[in-house]
One Martini backbone bead per residue (centre of mass of N, CA, C, O) as a GRO file, in nm:
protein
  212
    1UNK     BB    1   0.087   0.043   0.029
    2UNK     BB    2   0.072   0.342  -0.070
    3UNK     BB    3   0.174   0.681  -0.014
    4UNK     BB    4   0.069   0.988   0.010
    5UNK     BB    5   0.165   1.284  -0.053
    6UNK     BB    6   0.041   1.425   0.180
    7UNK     BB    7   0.135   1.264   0.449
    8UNK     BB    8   0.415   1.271   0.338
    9UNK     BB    9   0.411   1.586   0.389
   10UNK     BB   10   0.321   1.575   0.699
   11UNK     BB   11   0.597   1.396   0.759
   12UNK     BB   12   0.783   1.595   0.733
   13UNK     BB   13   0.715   1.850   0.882
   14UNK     BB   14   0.737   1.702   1.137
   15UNK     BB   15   1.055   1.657   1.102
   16UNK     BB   16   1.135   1.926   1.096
   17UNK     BB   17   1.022   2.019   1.358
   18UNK     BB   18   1.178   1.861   1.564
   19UNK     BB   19   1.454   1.961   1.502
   20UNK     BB   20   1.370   2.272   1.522
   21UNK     BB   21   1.293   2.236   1.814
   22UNK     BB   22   1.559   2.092   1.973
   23UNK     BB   23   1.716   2.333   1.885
   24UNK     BB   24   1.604   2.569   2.006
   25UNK     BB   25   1.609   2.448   2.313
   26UNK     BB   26   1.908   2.412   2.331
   27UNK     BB   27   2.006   2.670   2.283
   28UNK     BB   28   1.841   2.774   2.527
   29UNK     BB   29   1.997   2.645   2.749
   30UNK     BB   30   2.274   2.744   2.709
   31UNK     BB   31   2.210   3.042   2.743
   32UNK     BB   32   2.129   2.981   3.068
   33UNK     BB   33   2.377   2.839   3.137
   34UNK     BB   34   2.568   3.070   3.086
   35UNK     BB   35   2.416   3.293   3.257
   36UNK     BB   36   2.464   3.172   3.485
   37UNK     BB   37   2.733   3.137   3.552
   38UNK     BB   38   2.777   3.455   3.546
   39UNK     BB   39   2.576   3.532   3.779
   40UNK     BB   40   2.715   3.355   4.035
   41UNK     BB   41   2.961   3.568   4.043
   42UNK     BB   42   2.699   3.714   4.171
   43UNK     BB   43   2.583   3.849   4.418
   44UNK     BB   44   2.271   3.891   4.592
   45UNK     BB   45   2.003   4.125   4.525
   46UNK     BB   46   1.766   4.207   4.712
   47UNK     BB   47   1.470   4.281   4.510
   48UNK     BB   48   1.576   4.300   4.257
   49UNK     BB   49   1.569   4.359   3.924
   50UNK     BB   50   1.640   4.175   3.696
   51UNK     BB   51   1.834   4.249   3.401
   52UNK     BB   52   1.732   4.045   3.233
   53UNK     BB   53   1.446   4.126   3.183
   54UNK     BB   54   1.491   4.387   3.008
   55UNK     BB   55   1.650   4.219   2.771
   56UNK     BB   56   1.419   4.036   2.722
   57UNK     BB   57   1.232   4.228   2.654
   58UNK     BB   58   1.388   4.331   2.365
   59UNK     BB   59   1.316   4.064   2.220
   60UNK     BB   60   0.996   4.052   2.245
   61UNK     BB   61   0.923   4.314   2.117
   62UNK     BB   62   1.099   4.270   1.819
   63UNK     BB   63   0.927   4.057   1.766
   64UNK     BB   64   0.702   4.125   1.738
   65UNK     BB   65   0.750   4.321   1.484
   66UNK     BB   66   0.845   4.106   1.288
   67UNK     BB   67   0.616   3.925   1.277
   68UNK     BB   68   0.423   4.157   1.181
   69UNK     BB   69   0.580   4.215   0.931
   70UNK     BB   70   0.558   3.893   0.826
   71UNK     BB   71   0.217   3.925   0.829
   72UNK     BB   72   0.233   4.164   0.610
   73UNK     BB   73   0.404   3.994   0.376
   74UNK     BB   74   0.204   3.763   0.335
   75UNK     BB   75  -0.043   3.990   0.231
   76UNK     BB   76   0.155   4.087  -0.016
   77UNK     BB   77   0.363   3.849  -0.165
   78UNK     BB   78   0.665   3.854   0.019
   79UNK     BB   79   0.787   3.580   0.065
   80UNK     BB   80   1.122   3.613   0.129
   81UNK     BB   81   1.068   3.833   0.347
   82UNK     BB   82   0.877   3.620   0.519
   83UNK     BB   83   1.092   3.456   0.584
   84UNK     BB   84   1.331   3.590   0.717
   85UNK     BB   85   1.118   3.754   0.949
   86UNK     BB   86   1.101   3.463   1.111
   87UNK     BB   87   1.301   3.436   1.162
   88UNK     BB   88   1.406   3.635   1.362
   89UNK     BB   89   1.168   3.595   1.569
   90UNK     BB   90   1.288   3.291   1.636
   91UNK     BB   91   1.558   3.471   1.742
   92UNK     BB   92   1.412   3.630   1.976
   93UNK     BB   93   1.259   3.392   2.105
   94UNK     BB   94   1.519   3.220   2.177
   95UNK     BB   95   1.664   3.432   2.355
   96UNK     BB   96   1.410   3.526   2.566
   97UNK     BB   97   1.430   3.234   2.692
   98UNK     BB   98   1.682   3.211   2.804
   99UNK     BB   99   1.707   3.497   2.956
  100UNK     BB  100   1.469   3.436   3.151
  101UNK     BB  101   1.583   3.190   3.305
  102UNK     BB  102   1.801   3.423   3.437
  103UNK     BB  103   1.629   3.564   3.557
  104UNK     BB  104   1.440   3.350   3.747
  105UNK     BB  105   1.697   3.281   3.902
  106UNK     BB  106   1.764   3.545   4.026
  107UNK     BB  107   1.489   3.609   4.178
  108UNK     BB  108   1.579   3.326   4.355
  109UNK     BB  109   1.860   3.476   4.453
  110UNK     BB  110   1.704   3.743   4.590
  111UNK     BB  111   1.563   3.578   4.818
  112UNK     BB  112   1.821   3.473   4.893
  113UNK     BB  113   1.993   3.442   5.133
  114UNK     BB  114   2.307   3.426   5.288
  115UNK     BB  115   2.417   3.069   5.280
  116UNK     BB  116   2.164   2.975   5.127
  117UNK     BB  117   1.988   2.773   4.925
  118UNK     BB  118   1.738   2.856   5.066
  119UNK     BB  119   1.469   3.007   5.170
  120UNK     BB  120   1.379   3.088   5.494
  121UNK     BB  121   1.127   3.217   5.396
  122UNK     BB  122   0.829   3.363   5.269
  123UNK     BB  123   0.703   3.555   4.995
  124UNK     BB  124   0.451   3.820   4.985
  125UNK     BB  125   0.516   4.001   4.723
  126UNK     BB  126   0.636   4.087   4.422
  127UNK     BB  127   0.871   3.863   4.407
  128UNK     BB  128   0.683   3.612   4.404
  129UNK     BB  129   0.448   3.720   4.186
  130UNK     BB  130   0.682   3.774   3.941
  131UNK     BB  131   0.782   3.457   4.003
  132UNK     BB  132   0.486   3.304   3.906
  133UNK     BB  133   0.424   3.459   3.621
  134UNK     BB  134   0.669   3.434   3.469
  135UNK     BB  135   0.677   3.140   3.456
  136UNK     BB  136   0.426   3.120   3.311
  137UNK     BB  137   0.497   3.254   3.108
  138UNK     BB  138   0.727   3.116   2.982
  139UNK     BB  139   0.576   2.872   2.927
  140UNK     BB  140   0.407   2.975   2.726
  141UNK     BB  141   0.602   3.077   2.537
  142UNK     BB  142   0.725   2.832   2.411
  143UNK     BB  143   0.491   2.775   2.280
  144UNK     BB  144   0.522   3.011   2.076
  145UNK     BB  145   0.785   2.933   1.955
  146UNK     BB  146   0.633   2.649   1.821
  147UNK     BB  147   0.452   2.811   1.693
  148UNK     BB  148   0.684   2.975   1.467
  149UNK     BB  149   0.835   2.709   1.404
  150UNK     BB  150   0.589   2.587   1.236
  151UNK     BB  151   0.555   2.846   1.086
  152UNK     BB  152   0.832   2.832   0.945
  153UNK     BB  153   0.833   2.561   0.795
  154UNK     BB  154   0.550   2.627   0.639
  155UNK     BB  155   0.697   2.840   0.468
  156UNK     BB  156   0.927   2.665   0.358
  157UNK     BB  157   0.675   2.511   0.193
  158UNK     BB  158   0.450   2.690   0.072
  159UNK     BB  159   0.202   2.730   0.252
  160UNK     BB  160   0.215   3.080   0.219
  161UNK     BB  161   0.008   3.332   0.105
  162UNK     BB  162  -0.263   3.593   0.062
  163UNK     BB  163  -0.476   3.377   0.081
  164UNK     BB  164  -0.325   3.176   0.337
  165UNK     BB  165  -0.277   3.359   0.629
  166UNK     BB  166  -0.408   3.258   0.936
  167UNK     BB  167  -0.187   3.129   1.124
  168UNK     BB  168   0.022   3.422   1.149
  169UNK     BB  169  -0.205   3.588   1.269
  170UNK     BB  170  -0.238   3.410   1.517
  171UNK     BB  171   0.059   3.437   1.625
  172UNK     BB  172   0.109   3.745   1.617
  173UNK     BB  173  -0.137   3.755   1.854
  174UNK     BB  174   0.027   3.543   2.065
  175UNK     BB  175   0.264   3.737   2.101
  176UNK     BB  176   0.161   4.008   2.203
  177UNK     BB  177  -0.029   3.901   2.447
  178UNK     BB  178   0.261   3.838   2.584
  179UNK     BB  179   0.353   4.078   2.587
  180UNK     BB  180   0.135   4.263   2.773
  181UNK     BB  181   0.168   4.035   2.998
  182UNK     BB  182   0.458   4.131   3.080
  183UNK     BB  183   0.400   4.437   3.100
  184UNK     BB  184   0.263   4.377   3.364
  185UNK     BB  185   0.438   4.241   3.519
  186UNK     BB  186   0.666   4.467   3.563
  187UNK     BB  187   0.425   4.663   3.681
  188UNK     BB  188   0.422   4.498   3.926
  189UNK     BB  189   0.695   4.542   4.035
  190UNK     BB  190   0.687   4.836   4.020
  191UNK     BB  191   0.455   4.895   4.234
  192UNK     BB  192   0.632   4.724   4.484
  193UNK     BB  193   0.892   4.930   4.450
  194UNK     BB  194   0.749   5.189   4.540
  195UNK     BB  195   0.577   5.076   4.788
  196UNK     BB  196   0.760   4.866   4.945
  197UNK     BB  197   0.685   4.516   4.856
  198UNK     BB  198   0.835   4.366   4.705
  199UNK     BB  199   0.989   4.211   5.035
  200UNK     BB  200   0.755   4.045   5.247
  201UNK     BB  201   0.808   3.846   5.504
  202UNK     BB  202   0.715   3.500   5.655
  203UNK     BB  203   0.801   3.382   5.887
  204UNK     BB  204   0.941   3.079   6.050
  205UNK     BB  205   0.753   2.875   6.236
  206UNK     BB  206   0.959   2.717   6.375
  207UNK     BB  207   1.134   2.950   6.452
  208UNK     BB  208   0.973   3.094   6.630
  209UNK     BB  209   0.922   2.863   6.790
  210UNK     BB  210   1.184   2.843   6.928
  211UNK     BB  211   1.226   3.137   7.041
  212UNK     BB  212   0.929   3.075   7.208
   0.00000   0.00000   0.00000
């Protein structure tokens, strides 16, 4: 029984989605591995925004336009020039989740005290829940990166025209949504270090009771 040329077709894309997938993700890893022991290096500043979520800011930004950029040409049928501007997004959102997981690490090491491998105390302020938010935003964005990773395959197999893109416009508002509401997460960071409650911590209930 021969295999239909439509089946075999959607067997390459998945092969290739897998591969491009794959490397992807290890570049994340490498990106934050590089990233976290350069920052070990640094001592952890209580409650302090890591510089990394700022840099991961401008790539998140960047691709967004790029994206939008990229949906906006394969609707006037520039079709070269859509596929340049997808890897360019794929390749700000590859930065971006690396760089976050470098952010999300310091944020974690900002709230443990000096000596300590973990904190010793439960945060309750704006550092507990931007590292909360952001660690949920990150999960989600990954998804958006496999997202764009997919539609980046299925452009180069020539499967997107000025007839056909509502794929690509639904992935550069799935990038956008991502994008907005990580600058809300920002913005709850920035309200609780105006208010200084970034970083209220509940003694530990053990320690308490000893000294009680």
């Amino acid at each position: 029984m021969s295999i239909s040329p439509s089946v075999r077709s959607r067997s390459v894309l998945a092969r290739r989605f897998f591969v491009l997938s794959t490397g992807l993700l290890s570049v994340v890893l490498l990106i934050a591995m590089a990233g976290i022991r350069w920052l070990s290096q640094t001592p952890p500043v209580r409650s302090i925004m890591p510089i990394a979520f700022w840099i991961s800011t401008v790539f998140l930004l960047t691709g967004s336009m790029t994206l939008q950029r990229a949906a906006w040409l394969v609707r006037v049928q520039q079709l070269e020039s859509f596929r340049r501007w997808l890897v360019i997004s794929l390749t700000c959102g590859t930065l971006f989740v690396g760089v976050q997981i470098c952010g999300l690490w310091r944020l974690a090491q900002n709230q443990t005290r000096p000596g300590q491998s973990l904190p010793d105390s439960a945060e309750t302020g704006a550092n507990a829940l931007v590292a909360m938010f952001a660690g949920l935003h990150g999960v989600h964005f990954v998804i958006a990166l496999l997202f764009v990773a997919w539609i980046t395959v299925n452009a180069f197999a020539n499967r997107y025209d000025h007839e056909y893109s509502s794929g690509v416009t639904f992935c550069a508002w799935f990038w956008h949504t991502l994008g907005i509401v990580w600058m809300m997460i920002l913005g709850l960071f920035a309200a609780g270090a105006l208010t200084g409650f970034e970083a209220i911590s509940v003694p530990d209930p053990q320690a308490t009771a000893a000294f009680g």
